[in-house]
PDB file of C-alpha atoms in Angstrom:
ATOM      1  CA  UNK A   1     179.940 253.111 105.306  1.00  0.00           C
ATOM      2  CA  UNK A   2     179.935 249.183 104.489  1.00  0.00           C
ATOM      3  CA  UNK A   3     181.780 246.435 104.895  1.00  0.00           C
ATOM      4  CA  UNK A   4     183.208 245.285 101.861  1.00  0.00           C
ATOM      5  CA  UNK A   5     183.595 241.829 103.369  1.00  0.00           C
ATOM      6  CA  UNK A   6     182.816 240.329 106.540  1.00  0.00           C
ATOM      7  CA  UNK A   7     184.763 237.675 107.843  1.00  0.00           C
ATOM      8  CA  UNK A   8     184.197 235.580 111.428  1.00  0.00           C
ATOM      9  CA  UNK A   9     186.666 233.619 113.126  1.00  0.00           C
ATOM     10  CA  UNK A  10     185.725 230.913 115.054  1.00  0.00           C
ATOM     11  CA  UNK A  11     185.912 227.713 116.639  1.00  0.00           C
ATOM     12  CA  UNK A  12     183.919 225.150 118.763  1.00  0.00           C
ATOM     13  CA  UNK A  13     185.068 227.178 121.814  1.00  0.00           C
ATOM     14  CA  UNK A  14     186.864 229.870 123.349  1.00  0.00           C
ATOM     15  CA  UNK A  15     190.678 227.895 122.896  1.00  0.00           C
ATOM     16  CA  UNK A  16     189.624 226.886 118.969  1.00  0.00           C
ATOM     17  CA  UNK A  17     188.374 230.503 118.517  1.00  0.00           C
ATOM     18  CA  UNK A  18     192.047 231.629 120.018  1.00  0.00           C
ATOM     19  CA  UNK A  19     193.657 229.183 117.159  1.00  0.00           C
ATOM     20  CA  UNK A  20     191.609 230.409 114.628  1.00  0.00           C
ATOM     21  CA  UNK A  21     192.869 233.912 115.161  1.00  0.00           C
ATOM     22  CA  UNK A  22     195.997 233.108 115.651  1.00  0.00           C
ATOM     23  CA  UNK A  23     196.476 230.933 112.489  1.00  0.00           C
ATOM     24  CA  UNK A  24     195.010 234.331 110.900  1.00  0.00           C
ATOM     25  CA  UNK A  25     198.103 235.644 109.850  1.00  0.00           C
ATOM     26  CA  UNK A  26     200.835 234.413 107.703  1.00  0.00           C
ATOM     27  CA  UNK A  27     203.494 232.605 109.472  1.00  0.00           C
ATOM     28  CA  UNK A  28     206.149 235.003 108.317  1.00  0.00           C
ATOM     29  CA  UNK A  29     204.614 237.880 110.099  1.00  0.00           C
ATOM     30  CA  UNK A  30     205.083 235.747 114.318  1.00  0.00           C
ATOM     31  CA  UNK A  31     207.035 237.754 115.974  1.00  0.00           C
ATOM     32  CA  UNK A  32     210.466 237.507 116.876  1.00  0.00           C
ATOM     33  CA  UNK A  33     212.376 237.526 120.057  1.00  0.00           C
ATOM     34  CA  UNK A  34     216.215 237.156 120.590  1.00  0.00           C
ATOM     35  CA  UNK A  35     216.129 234.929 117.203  1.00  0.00           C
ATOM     36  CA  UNK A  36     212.618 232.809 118.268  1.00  0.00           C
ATOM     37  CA  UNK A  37     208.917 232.655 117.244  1.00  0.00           C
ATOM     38  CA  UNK A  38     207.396 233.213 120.075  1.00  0.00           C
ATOM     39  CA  UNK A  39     203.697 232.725 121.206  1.00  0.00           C
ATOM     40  CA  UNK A  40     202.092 233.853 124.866  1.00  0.00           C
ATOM     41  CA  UNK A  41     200.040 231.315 126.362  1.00  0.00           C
ATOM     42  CA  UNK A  42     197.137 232.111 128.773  1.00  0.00           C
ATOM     43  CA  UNK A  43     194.460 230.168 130.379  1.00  0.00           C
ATOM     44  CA  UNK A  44     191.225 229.939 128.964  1.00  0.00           C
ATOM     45  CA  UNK A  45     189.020 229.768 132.311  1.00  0.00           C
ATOM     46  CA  UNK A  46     189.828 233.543 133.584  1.00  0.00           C
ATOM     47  CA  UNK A  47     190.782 236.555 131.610  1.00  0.00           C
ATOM     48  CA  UNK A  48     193.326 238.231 133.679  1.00  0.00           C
ATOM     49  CA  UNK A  49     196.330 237.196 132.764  1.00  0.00           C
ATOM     50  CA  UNK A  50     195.344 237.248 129.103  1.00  0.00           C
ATOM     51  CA  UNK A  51     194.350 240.841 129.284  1.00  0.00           C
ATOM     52  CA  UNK A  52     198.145 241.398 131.095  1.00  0.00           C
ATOM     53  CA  UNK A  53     199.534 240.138 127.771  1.00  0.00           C
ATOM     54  CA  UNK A  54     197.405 241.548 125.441  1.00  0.00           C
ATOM     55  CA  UNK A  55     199.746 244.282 125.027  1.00  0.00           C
ATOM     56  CA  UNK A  56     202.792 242.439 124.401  1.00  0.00           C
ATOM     57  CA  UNK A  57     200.440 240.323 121.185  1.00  0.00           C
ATOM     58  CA  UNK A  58     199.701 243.420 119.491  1.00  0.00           C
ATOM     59  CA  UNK A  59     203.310 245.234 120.140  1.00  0.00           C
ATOM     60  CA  UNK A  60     204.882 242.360 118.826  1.00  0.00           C
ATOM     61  CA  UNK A  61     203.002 240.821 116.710  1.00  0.00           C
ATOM     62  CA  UNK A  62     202.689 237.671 118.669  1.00  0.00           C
ATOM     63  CA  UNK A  63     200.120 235.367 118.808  1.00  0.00           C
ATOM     64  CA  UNK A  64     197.863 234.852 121.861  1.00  0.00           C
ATOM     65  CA  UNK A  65     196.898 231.175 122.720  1.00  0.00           C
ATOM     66  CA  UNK A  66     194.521 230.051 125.650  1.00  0.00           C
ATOM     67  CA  UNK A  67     194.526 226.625 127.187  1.00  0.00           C
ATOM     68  CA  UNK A  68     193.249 224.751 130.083  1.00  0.00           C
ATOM     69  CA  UNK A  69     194.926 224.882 133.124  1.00  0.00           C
ATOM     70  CA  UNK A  70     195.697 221.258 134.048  1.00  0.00           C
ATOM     71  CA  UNK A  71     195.924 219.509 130.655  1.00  0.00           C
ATOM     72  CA  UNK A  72     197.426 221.376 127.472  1.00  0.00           C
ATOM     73  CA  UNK A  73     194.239 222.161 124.855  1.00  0.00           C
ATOM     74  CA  UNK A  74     194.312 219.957 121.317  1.00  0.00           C
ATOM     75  CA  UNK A  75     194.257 222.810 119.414  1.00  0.00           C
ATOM     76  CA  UNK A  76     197.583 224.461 121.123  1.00  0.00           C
ATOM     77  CA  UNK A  77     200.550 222.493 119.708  1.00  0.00           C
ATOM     78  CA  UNK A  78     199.425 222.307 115.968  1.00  0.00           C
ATOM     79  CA  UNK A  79     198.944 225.796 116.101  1.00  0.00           C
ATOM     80  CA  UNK A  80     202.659 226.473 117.834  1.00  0.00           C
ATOM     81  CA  UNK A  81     204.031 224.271 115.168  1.00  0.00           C
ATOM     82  CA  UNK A  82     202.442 225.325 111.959  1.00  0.00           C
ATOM     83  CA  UNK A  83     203.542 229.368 112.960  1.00  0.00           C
ATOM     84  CA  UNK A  84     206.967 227.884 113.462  1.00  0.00           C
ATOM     85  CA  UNK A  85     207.014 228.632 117.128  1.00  0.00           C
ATOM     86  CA  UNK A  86     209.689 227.970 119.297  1.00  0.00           C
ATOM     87  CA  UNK A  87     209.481 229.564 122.406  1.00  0.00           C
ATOM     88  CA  UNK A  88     206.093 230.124 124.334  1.00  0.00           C
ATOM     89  CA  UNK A  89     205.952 232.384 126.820  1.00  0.00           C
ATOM     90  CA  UNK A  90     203.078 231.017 129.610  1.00  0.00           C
ATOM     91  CA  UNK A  91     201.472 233.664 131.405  1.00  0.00           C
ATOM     92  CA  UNK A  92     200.964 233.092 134.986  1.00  0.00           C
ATOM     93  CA  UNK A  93     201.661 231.041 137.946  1.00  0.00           C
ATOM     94  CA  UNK A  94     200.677 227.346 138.351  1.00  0.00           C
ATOM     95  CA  UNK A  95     197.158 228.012 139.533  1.00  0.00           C
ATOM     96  CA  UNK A  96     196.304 229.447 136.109  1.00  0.00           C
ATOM     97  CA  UNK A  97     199.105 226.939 134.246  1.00  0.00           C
ATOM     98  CA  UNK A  98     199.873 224.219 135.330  1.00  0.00           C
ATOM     99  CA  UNK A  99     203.672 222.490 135.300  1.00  0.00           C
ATOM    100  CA  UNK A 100     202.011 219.246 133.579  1.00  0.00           C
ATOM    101  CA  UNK A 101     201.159 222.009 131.062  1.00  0.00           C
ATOM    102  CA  UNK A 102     204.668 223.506 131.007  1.00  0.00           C
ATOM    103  CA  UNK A 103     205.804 219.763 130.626  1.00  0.00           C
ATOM    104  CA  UNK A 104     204.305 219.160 127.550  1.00  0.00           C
ATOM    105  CA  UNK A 105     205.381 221.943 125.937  1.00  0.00           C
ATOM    106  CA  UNK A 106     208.669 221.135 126.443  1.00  0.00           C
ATOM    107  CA  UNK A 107     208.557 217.389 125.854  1.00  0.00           C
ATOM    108  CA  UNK A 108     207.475 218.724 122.456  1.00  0.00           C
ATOM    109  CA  UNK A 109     210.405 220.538 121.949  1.00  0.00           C
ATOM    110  CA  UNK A 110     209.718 224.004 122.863  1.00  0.00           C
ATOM    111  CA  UNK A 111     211.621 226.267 124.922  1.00  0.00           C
ATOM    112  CA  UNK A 112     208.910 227.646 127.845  1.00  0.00           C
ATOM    113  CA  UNK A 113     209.537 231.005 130.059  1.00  0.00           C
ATOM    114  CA  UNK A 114     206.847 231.765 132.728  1.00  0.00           C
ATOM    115  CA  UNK A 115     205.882 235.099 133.841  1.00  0.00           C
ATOM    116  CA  UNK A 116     203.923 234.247 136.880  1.00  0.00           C
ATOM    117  CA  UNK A 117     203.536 236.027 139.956  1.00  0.00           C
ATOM    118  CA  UNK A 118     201.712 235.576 143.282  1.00  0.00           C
ATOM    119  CA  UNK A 119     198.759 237.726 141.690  1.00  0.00           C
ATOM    120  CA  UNK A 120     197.131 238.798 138.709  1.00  0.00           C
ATOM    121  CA  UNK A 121     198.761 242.128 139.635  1.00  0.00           C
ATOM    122  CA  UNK A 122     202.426 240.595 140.408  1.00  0.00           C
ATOM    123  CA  UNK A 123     202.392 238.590 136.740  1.00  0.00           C
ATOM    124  CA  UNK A 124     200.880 242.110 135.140  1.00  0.00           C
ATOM    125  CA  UNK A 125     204.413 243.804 136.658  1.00  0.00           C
ATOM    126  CA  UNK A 126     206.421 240.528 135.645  1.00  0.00           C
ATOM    127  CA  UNK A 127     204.578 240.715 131.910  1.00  0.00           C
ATOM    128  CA  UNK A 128     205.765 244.774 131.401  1.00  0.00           C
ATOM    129  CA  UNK A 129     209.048 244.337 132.593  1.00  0.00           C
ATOM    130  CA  UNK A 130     209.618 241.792 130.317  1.00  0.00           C
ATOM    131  CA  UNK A 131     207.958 243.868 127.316  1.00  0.00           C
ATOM    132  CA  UNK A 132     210.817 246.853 128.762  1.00  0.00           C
ATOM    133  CA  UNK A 133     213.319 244.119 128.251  1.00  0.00           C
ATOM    134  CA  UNK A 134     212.769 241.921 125.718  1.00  0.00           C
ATOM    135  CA  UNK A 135     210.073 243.465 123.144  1.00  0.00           C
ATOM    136  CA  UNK A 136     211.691 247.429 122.787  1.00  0.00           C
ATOM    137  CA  UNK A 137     208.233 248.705 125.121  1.00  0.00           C
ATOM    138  CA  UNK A 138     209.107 252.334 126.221  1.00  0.00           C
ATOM    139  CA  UNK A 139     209.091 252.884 130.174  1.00  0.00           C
ATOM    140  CA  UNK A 140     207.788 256.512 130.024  1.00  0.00           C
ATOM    141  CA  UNK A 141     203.943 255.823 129.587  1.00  0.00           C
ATOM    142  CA  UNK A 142     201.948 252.963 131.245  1.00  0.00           C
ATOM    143  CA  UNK A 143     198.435 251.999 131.409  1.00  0.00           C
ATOM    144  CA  UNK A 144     196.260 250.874 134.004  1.00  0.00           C
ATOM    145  CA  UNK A 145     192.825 249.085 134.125  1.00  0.00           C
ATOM    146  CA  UNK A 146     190.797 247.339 137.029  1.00  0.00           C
ATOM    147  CA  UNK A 147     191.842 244.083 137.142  1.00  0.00           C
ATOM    148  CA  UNK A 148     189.846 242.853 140.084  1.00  0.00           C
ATOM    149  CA  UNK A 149     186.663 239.762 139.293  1.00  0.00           C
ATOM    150  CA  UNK A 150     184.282 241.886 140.024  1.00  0.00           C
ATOM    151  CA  UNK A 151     184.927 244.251 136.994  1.00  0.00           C
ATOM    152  CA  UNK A 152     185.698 241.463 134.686  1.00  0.00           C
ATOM    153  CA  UNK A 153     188.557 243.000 132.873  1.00  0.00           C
ATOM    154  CA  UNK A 154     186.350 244.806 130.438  1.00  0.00           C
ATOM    155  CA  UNK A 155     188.469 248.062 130.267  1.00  0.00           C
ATOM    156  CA  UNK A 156     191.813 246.187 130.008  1.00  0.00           C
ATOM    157  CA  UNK A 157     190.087 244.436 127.101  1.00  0.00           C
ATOM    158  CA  UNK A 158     189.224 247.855 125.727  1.00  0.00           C
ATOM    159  CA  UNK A 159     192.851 249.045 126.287  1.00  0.00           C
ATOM    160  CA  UNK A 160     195.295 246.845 125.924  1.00  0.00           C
ATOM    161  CA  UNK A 161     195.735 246.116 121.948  1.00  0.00           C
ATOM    162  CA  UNK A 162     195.699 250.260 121.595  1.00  0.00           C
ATOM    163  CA  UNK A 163     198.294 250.836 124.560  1.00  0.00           C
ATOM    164  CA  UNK A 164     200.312 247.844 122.992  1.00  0.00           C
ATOM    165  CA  UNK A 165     200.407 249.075 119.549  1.00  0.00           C
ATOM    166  CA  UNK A 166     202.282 252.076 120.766  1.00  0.00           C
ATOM    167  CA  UNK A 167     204.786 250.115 122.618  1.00  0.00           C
ATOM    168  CA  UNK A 168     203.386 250.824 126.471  1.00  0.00           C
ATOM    169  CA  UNK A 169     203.008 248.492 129.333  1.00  0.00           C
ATOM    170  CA  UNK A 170     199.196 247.339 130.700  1.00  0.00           C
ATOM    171  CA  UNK A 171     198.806 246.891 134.319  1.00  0.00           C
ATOM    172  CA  UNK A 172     195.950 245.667 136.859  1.00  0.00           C
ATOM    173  CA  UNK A 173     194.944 247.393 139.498  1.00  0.00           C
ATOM    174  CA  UNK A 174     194.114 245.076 142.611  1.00  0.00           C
ATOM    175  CA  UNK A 175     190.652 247.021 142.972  1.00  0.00           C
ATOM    176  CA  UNK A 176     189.261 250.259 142.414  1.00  0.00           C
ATOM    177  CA  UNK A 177     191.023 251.668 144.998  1.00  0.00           C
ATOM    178  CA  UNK A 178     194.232 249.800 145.362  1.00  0.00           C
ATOM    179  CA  UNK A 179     196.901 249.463 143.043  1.00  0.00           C
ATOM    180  CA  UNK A 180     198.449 246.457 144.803  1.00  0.00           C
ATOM    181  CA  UNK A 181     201.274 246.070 146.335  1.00  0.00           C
ATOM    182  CA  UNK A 182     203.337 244.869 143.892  1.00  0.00           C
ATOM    183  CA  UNK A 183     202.191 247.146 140.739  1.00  0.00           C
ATOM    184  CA  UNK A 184     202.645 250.188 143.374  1.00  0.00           C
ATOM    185  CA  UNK A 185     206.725 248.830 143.946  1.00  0.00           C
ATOM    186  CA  UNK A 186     206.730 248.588 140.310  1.00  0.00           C
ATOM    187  CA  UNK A 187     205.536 252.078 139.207  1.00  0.00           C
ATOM    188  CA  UNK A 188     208.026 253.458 142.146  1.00  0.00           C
ATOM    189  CA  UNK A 189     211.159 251.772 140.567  1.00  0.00           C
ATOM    190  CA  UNK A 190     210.174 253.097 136.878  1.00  0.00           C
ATOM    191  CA  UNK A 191     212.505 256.183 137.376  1.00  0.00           C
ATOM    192  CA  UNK A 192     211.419 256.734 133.928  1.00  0.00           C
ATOM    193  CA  UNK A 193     207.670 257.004 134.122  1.00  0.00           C
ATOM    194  CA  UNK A 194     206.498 260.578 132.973  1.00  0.00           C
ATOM    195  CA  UNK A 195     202.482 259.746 132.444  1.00  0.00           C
ATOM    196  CA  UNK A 196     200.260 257.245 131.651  1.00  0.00           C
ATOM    197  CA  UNK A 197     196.014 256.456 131.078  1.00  0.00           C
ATOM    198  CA  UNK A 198     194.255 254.814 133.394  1.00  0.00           C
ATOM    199  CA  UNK A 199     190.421 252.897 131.777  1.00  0.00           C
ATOM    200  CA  UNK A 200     186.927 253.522 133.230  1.00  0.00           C
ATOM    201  CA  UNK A 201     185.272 256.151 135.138  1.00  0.00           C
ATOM    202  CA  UNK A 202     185.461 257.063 139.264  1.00  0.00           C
ATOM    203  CA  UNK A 203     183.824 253.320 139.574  1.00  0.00           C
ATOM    204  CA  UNK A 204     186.542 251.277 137.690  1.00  0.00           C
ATOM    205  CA  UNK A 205     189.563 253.634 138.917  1.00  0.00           C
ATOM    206  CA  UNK A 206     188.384 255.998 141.889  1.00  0.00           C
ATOM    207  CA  UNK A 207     189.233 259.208 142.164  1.00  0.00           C
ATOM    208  CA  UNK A 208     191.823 258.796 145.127  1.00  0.00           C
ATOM    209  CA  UNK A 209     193.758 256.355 142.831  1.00  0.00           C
ATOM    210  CA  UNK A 210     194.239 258.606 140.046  1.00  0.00           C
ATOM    211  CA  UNK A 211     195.708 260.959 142.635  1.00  0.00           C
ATOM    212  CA  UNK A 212     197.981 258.342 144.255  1.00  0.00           C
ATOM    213  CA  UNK A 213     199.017 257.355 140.563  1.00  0.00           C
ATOM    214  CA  UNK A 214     199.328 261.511 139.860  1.00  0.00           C
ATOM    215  CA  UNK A 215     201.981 261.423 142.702  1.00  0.00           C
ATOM    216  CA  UNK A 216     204.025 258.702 141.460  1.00  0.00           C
ATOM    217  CA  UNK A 217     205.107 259.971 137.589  1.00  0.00           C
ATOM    218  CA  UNK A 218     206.429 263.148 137.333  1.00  0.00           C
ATOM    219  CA  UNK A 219     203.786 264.192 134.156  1.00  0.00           C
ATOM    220  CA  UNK A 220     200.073 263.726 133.885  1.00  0.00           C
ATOM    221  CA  UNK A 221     197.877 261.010 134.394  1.00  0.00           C
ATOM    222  CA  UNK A 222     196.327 261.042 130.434  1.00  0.00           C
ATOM    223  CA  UNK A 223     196.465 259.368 127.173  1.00  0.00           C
ATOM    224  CA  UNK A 224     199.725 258.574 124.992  1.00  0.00           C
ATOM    225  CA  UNK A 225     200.018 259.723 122.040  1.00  0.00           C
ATOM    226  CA  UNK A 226     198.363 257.453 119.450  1.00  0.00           C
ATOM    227  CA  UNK A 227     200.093 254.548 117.844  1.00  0.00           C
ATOM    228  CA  UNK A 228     200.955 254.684 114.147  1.00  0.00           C
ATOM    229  CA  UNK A 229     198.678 254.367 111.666  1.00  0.00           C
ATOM    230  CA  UNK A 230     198.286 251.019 109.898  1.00  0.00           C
ATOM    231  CA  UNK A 231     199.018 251.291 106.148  1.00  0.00           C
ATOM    232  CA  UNK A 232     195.803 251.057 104.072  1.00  0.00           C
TER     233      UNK A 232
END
């Protein structure tokens, strides 16, 4: 089978290639939260906390900006503006975001909420609970992909706009074997957590943490179903 077209979006670099996606879709189609456009707001120099709230973009139709950590990028604020944004929701602490960033959001009029944590693994917990919240995610089924440097987040990438698109939570592991303190707290106080998917083979997610995860839900460790089908 063929393309029948083949279209590339792209900028001069990885936080003009973010606008150009995100300027993909019509306006009227942002997402809403609690009456606001809303936008999530990454940095640009690691992928962790992007991958976090990859879910939340494609369960919510919200668009997924990157910046620079100590100085807002250009292409960030005529982006927020022409999608009629009014609340941005910056994903992690200050060492990913800075508060100069944070200021000039809000000194352009925008309402800011962080989800930041003392981790990649603490803002991944902070991220789901406010897709539980806020954006209608169910609590029964989570996923969970390495989220450690060394794997480079390439299994959260391949995960999280599926998992998100059926309205479940992605979280980080700390390593391949160790959930982290503060994701295994989390999964303990989901009283509702029957099963979930973890990414990767025994080298991404060993063995010993499936079984630790196995003891924490009360169903199986496996896939959701599948999210709905997009109209054609």
């Amino acid at each position: 089978m063929l393309f029948r077209s083949v279209v590339r979006l792209a900028g001069a670099d990885r936080y003009a290639t973010a606008a150009a996606i995100a300027t993909r879709f019509p306006k009227d189609t942002v997402g809403v939260v609690g009456g606001k456009r809303v936008a999530l707001l990454a940095s640009g120099t690691g992928f962790a906390d992007a991958l976090s709230g990859s879910a939340a973009a494609a369960g919510a139709h919200l668009p997924l900006l990157l910046t620079r950590p100590d100085a807002l990028s250009p292409q960030v604020l005529p982006t927020l503006q022409g999608l009629g944004v009014s609340q941005v929701m910056v994903l992690g602490g200050t060492a990913a975001i800075s508060g100069a960033v944070a200021t000039q959001l809000t000194g352009a009029g925008l309402a800011v909420t962080r989800l930041g944590g003392a981790d990649r693994v603490a803002t991944a917990t902070l991220i789901a609970s406010w897709e539980l919240g806020s954006l209608g995610f169910a609590a029964d089924q989570v996923a969970v992909a390495r989220g450690d440097e060394a794997g480079g987040g390439v299994d959260a990438l391949s995960l999280g706009a599926f998992i998100g698109a059926g309205k479940h939570p992605l979280l980080l592991a700390a390593s391949p074997s160790a959930l982290g303190d503060g994701l295994l707290s989390w999964l303990r106080a989901d009283t509702a957590l029957t099963g979930g998917v973890v990414a990767g083979g025994p080298a991404a997610i060993s063995d010993s943490l499936m079984q630790e995860l196995s003891g924490i839900v009360s169903g199986p460790v496996a896939p959701p179903p599948p999210p709905p089908t997009a109209p054609r």
